[in-house]
Structures are given as structure tokens and as C-alpha cells.
Short mmCIF file of N, CA and C in Angstrom, two decimals:
data_model
loop_
_atom_site.label_atom_id
_atom_site.label_comp_id
_atom_site.label_asym_id
_atom_site.label_seq_id
_atom_site.Cartn_x
_atom_site.Cartn_y
_atom_site.Cartn_z
N MET A 198 0.83 -1.18 0.00
CA MET A 198 0.00 0.00 0.00
C MET A 198 0.88 1.25 0.00
N LEU A 199 1.78 1.38 0.95
CA LEU A 199 2.60 2.58 1.05
C LEU A 199 3.68 2.62 -0.03
N SER A 200 4.27 1.48 -0.33
CA SER A 200 5.38 1.45 -1.28
C SER A 200 4.97 1.90 -2.68
N ALA A 201 3.72 1.69 -3.05
CA ALA A 201 3.24 2.12 -4.37
C ALA A 201 3.35 3.63 -4.55
N ARG A 202 3.26 4.38 -3.46
CA ARG A 202 3.36 5.84 -3.53
C ARG A 202 4.68 6.35 -2.97
N GLY A 203 5.61 5.43 -2.67
CA GLY A 203 6.91 5.83 -2.14
C GLY A 203 6.85 6.35 -0.72
N GLN A 204 5.79 6.00 -0.01
CA GLN A 204 5.64 6.46 1.37
C GLN A 204 6.31 5.48 2.34
N LYS A 205 6.68 5.99 3.50
CA LYS A 205 7.31 5.18 4.53
C LYS A 205 6.50 5.27 5.81
N LEU A 206 6.52 4.18 6.58
CA LEU A 206 5.88 4.15 7.89
C LEU A 206 6.97 4.11 8.94
N ALA A 207 7.00 5.10 9.81
CA ALA A 207 7.98 5.16 10.90
C ALA A 207 7.24 4.93 12.21
N ILE A 208 7.82 4.10 13.05
CA ILE A 208 7.25 3.86 14.37
C ILE A 208 8.23 4.44 15.38
N ARG A 209 7.75 5.40 16.14
CA ARG A 209 8.60 6.16 17.05
C ARG A 209 8.22 5.82 18.49
N GLY A 210 9.21 5.80 19.34
CA GLY A 210 8.92 5.60 20.76
C GLY A 210 9.68 4.42 21.33
N SER A 211 9.41 4.15 22.59
CA SER A 211 10.11 3.08 23.29
C SER A 211 9.50 1.73 22.95
N ALA A 212 10.22 0.71 23.30
CA ALA A 212 9.76 -0.66 23.05
C ALA A 212 8.96 -1.20 24.23
N SER A 213 8.59 -0.34 25.16
CA SER A 213 7.83 -0.81 26.31
C SER A 213 6.46 -1.30 25.88
N THR A 214 5.91 -2.19 26.67
CA THR A 214 4.60 -2.75 26.33
C THR A 214 3.51 -1.98 27.05
N LEU A 215 2.35 -1.99 26.46
CA LEU A 215 1.19 -1.33 27.03
C LEU A 215 0.00 -2.24 26.79
N THR A 216 -0.76 -2.49 27.82
CA THR A 216 -1.95 -3.32 27.69
C THR A 216 -3.18 -2.43 27.54
N VAL A 217 -3.95 -2.69 26.51
CA VAL A 217 -5.17 -1.93 26.25
C VAL A 217 -6.34 -2.91 26.25
N SER A 218 -7.35 -2.61 27.02
CA SER A 218 -8.54 -3.47 27.04
C SER A 218 -9.45 -3.09 25.88
N GLY A 219 -9.94 -4.08 25.19
CA GLY A 219 -10.86 -3.81 24.08
C GLY A 219 -10.87 -4.97 23.11
N ASP A 220 -11.67 -4.86 22.11
CA ASP A 220 -11.79 -5.87 21.07
C ASP A 220 -10.57 -5.77 20.15
N ALA A 221 -9.75 -6.81 20.11
CA ALA A 221 -8.51 -6.78 19.33
C ALA A 221 -8.77 -6.51 17.85
N THR A 222 -9.83 -7.08 17.31
CA THR A 222 -10.15 -6.86 15.89
C THR A 222 -10.50 -5.40 15.63
N LEU A 223 -11.29 -4.81 16.50
CA LEU A 223 -11.67 -3.40 16.33
C LEU A 223 -10.48 -2.47 16.53
N LEU A 224 -9.59 -2.80 17.47
CA LEU A 224 -8.40 -1.98 17.68
C LEU A 224 -7.48 -2.02 16.45
N ARG A 225 -7.30 -3.21 15.87
CA ARG A 225 -6.50 -3.33 14.64
C ARG A 225 -7.14 -2.53 13.51
N LEU A 226 -8.47 -2.60 13.40
CA LEU A 226 -9.19 -1.86 12.36
C LEU A 226 -9.02 -0.35 12.55
N LEU A 227 -9.05 0.09 13.79
CA LEU A 227 -8.85 1.51 14.10
C LEU A 227 -7.49 1.98 13.61
N VAL A 228 -6.43 1.24 13.96
CA VAL A 228 -5.08 1.63 13.55
C VAL A 228 -4.96 1.59 12.03
N ARG A 229 -5.50 0.54 11.42
CA ARG A 229 -5.45 0.43 9.96
C ARG A 229 -6.15 1.61 9.29
N ASN A 230 -7.32 1.99 9.78
CA ASN A 230 -8.05 3.12 9.19
C ASN A 230 -7.27 4.43 9.33
N LEU A 231 -6.64 4.64 10.47
CA LEU A 231 -5.84 5.85 10.66
C LEU A 231 -4.67 5.90 9.69
N VAL A 232 -3.98 4.77 9.53
CA VAL A 232 -2.84 4.72 8.60
C VAL A 232 -3.32 4.87 7.16
N GLU A 233 -4.42 4.23 6.80
CA GLU A 233 -4.95 4.37 5.43
C GLU A 233 -5.36 5.81 5.12
N ASN A 234 -5.96 6.50 6.08
CA ASN A 234 -6.30 7.92 5.87
C ASN A 234 -5.05 8.76 5.67
N ALA A 235 -4.05 8.52 6.50
CA ALA A 235 -2.79 9.25 6.36
C ALA A 235 -2.17 8.97 4.99
N HIS A 236 -2.20 7.72 4.56
CA HIS A 236 -1.67 7.32 3.25
C HIS A 236 -2.42 8.04 2.12
N ARG A 237 -3.71 8.04 2.21
CA ARG A 237 -4.57 8.61 1.16
C ARG A 237 -4.37 10.12 1.00
N TYR A 238 -4.20 10.82 2.11
CA TYR A 238 -4.16 12.29 2.06
C TYR A 238 -2.77 12.88 2.21
N SER A 239 -1.74 12.04 2.14
CA SER A 239 -0.36 12.53 2.20
C SER A 239 0.25 12.48 0.81
N PRO A 240 1.19 13.36 0.54
CA PRO A 240 1.82 13.36 -0.78
C PRO A 240 2.71 12.13 -0.98
N GLN A 241 3.05 11.88 -2.24
CA GLN A 241 3.97 10.78 -2.55
C GLN A 241 5.31 11.04 -1.87
N ALA A 242 6.02 9.96 -1.58
CA ALA A 242 7.36 10.01 -0.97
C ALA A 242 7.36 10.71 0.38
N SER A 243 6.27 10.60 1.12
CA SER A 243 6.20 11.21 2.45
C SER A 243 6.30 10.13 3.52
N THR A 244 6.40 10.56 4.77
CA THR A 244 6.51 9.64 5.89
C THR A 244 5.28 9.76 6.78
N ILE A 245 4.76 8.61 7.18
CA ILE A 245 3.66 8.53 8.14
C ILE A 245 4.27 7.99 9.43
N THR A 246 4.07 8.69 10.52
CA THR A 246 4.70 8.31 11.79
C THR A 246 3.66 7.91 12.81
N LEU A 247 3.86 6.74 13.42
CA LEU A 247 3.04 6.27 14.52
C LEU A 247 3.86 6.39 15.79
N SER A 248 3.27 6.92 16.83
CA SER A 248 3.95 6.96 18.12
C SER A 248 2.94 6.74 19.23
N LEU A 249 3.43 6.28 20.34
CA LEU A 249 2.59 6.02 21.50
C LEU A 249 3.07 6.91 22.62
N GLU A 250 2.19 7.78 23.10
CA GLU A 250 2.52 8.66 24.21
C GLU A 250 1.80 8.15 25.45
N THR A 251 2.51 8.12 26.56
CA THR A 251 1.92 7.56 27.78
C THR A 251 2.07 8.49 28.98
N ALA A 252 2.29 9.77 28.76
CA ALA A 252 2.53 10.71 29.87
C ALA A 252 1.41 10.67 30.90
N SER A 253 0.26 11.21 30.61
CA SER A 253 -0.84 11.20 31.57
C SER A 253 -1.82 10.07 31.29
N HIS A 254 -1.96 9.71 30.02
CA HIS A 254 -2.81 8.59 29.62
C HIS A 254 -2.33 8.10 28.25
N PRO A 255 -2.54 6.84 27.94
CA PRO A 255 -2.07 6.31 26.66
C PRO A 255 -2.75 7.03 25.49
N MET A 256 -1.94 7.37 24.47
CA MET A 256 -2.48 8.04 23.29
C MET A 256 -1.68 7.60 22.07
N LEU A 257 -2.36 7.06 21.08
CA LEU A 257 -1.74 6.71 19.81
C LEU A 257 -1.78 7.94 18.92
N VAL A 258 -0.64 8.32 18.40
CA VAL A 258 -0.54 9.51 17.56
C VAL A 258 -0.13 9.08 16.15
N VAL A 259 -0.89 9.53 15.16
CA VAL A 259 -0.56 9.29 13.76
C VAL A 259 -0.30 10.64 13.13
N GLU A 260 0.92 10.82 12.62
CA GLU A 260 1.30 12.09 11.99
C GLU A 260 1.61 11.82 10.52
N ASP A 261 1.21 12.75 9.67
CA ASP A 261 1.53 12.62 8.25
C ASP A 261 1.94 13.99 7.72
N GLU A 262 2.24 14.03 6.44
CA GLU A 262 2.69 15.26 5.81
C GLU A 262 1.62 15.84 4.88
N GLY A 263 0.37 15.48 5.14
CA GLY A 263 -0.75 15.99 4.34
C GLY A 263 -1.07 17.43 4.67
N ARG A 264 -2.04 17.99 3.95
CA ARG A 264 -2.42 19.40 4.11
C ARG A 264 -3.02 19.71 5.47
N GLY A 265 -3.68 18.77 6.08
CA GLY A 265 -4.34 19.04 7.35
C GLY A 265 -5.74 19.56 7.13
N LEU A 266 -6.40 19.86 8.21
CA LEU A 266 -7.78 20.34 8.15
C LEU A 266 -7.79 21.84 8.39
N MET A 267 -8.46 22.56 7.54
CA MET A 267 -8.56 24.01 7.69
C MET A 267 -9.79 24.35 8.52
N ASN A 268 -9.69 25.40 9.32
CA ASN A 268 -10.81 25.88 10.14
C ASN A 268 -11.40 24.78 11.02
N ARG A 269 -10.56 23.96 11.54
CA ARG A 269 -11.02 22.87 12.40
C ARG A 269 -11.32 23.40 13.78
N LYS A 270 -12.49 23.06 14.30
CA LYS A 270 -12.86 23.48 15.65
C LYS A 270 -12.51 22.37 16.62
N SER A 271 -11.93 22.74 17.74
CA SER A 271 -11.55 21.78 18.76
C SER A 271 -12.78 21.37 19.56
N VAL A 272 -12.88 20.08 19.82
CA VAL A 272 -13.98 19.56 20.63
C VAL A 272 -13.44 19.23 22.00
N SER A 273 -14.05 19.77 23.03
CA SER A 273 -13.57 19.53 24.39
C SER A 273 -14.43 18.50 25.07
#
């Protein structure tokens, strides 16, 4: 999928393990959908980065080099 557009997937962070409760199939689908969206809306030869932040609570971060969303309102 990524190689066809010259994109790379980088995984950043420590090798520590984290246990997440939930449906394994749905969690895999969630990550796949996030990566596919990043792939679809990022330019060719770009990098998509996955990282796991665990400071105050676990958070999966997907970063890409796409245009981003304009006039996005933050939801609290």
C-alpha cells in the first residue's frame, strides 16, 4: 500500500509494552483506518509516523505530511 506511492511508515517511541482493554479486531481496524487515511491524504514520498505517548494517559498519535484540516474546531 505505502510502497506504491513511495511512502514510509515510521514507528517512534520506546519498546515498552502497554496493555489496552478492548476488542482486538476493532483496535486493529482503528489503527489500519488511521494509517490508510494518512496514506490517502499525504503526498507521494512522504513519511507517516506512529507513536505512542503515555505521559498522563495512553495516546496513539498518527502524523503525516498531508495538508491538514482548515478551520477545524476543537472539541472539548
